[in-house]
Amino acid sequence: MSVSPWQFKNLGDPNNWVELSDTLWNYRWQQAASQVVPDIVEIVTWNDYAESHYIGDINPNVDLGTLAPNYVDGFDHSHWRVVAQYYISLYKNGVAPTVTDDQVVFWYRAHPKGVTCSTGTLPRNAAYPVDAVFAMAILSDSATITLDIGSNHYQWNASPGVSMGSVPFPVEDAQIPFIQIIKNGVVVKSGYGSTYVTNSCSYYNFNPWVGILSQ
């Protein structure tokens, strides 16, 4: 059984498409670790940068060609490995691992799907992705997780282990997400994303940036 975090490619027709992947990483891992439990799980992929499903670090020595750097460079996916580590332990041992460090892994695209970019072409299935910041909390005990971007706010009461939430992109331009972990009314961790969501773009990019709140 294969598990993949994302599906997007923009190398010109016919290699120009995106699939609905907003919560795919969590969904497929839940299937693999708790429902199907196959003999083998294959992660797709470690370093296929052009199709946007890499979870390895971006290797500066790899020749990405002329088009893939437009949507790969600067879009780190390494923190998706934190999610994989949790589910790999669950898959191998049959029980959820003990969480000792509260973390929130979050990901989002840099532009709304309806923006007209100056170069490139709109990928097939561009209407599928949701314009939102997605976050997965991995907690040792219960907490409130808050997601803010621009004027939009969302929060949920997260149980120990894994849970997910999302907040829609705001109407305001050039905004950046802010995430908090709150326990007993006290903010124990907080932080910002590193990529702004903007209403202008030089190339059609449906590849997400992946961050983590862990300190």
GROMACS .gro file of N, CA and C in nm, residues 11 33 46 48 70 93 104 118 122 146 158 174 176-177 179 181 184 188 201 208:
model
   60
   11LEU      N    1   0.465   2.106  -1.531
   11LEU     CA    2   0.576   2.106  -1.627
   11LEU      C    3   0.526   2.130  -1.769
   33ALA      N    4  -0.233   0.251   0.885
   33ALA     CA    5  -0.194   0.211   1.021
   33ALA      C    6  -0.308   0.151   1.101
   46TRP      N    7   1.021   1.002  -0.143
   46TRP     CA    8   1.125   1.072  -0.067
   46TRP      C    9   1.173   1.196  -0.141
   48ASP      N   10   1.079   1.288  -0.513
   48ASP     CA   11   1.021   1.323  -0.644
   48ASP      C   12   0.970   1.467  -0.633
   70ASN      N   13   1.029   2.656  -1.012
   70ASN     CA   14   0.929   2.761  -0.989
   70ASN      C   15   0.833   2.726  -0.876
   93ASN      N   16   0.353  -0.118   1.575
   93ASN     CA   17   0.328  -0.169   1.710
   93ASN      C   18   0.181  -0.195   1.741
  104VAL      N   19   0.262   2.087   1.637
  104VAL     CA   20   0.160   2.109   1.535
  104VAL      C   21   0.232   2.121   1.401
  118SER      N   22   0.144   3.527  -1.358
  118SER     CA   23   0.202   3.593  -1.475
  118SER      C   24   0.261   3.495  -1.576
  122LEU      N   25  -0.269   2.725  -1.565
  122LEU     CA   26  -0.348   2.672  -1.454
  122LEU      C   27  -0.356   2.520  -1.466
  146THR      N   28  -0.527   2.693   1.821
  146THR     CA   29  -0.584   2.807   1.750
  146THR      C   30  -0.506   2.831   1.622
  158ALA      N   31  -0.837   1.979   2.110
  158ALA     CA   32  -0.767   1.861   2.061
  158ALA      C   33  -0.744   1.761   2.174
  174ALA      N   34  -0.136   3.914   0.143
  174ALA     CA   35  -0.006   3.906   0.211
  174ALA      C   36  -0.021   3.878   0.361
  176ILE      N   37   0.004   3.579   0.691
  176ILE     CA   38   0.083   3.464   0.734
  176ILE      C   39   0.014   3.396   0.852
  177PRO      N   40   0.014   3.264   0.858
  177PRO     CA   41  -0.057   3.195   0.967
  177PRO      C   42   0.012   3.213   1.102
  179ILE      N   43  -0.014   3.017   1.489
  179ILE     CA   44  -0.065   2.896   1.554
  179ILE      C   45  -0.032   2.900   1.702
  181ILE      N   46  -0.074   2.662   2.085
  181ILE     CA   47  -0.118   2.551   2.169
  181ILE      C   48  -0.149   2.608   2.306
  184ASN      N   49  -0.506   2.483   2.972
  184ASN     CA   50  -0.557   2.545   3.094
  184ASN      C   51  -0.552   2.697   3.086
  188VAL      N   52   0.118   2.771   2.568
  188VAL     CA   53   0.243   2.700   2.596
  188VAL      C   54   0.337   2.700   2.476
  201CYS      N   55   0.118   3.617  -0.813
  201CYS     CA   56   0.214   3.508  -0.828
  201CYS      C   57   0.279   3.514  -0.965
  208PRO      N   58   0.246   2.294  -0.150
  208PRO     CA   59   0.237   2.361  -0.021
  208PRO      C   60   0.373   2.379   0.047
   0.00000   0.00000   0.00000
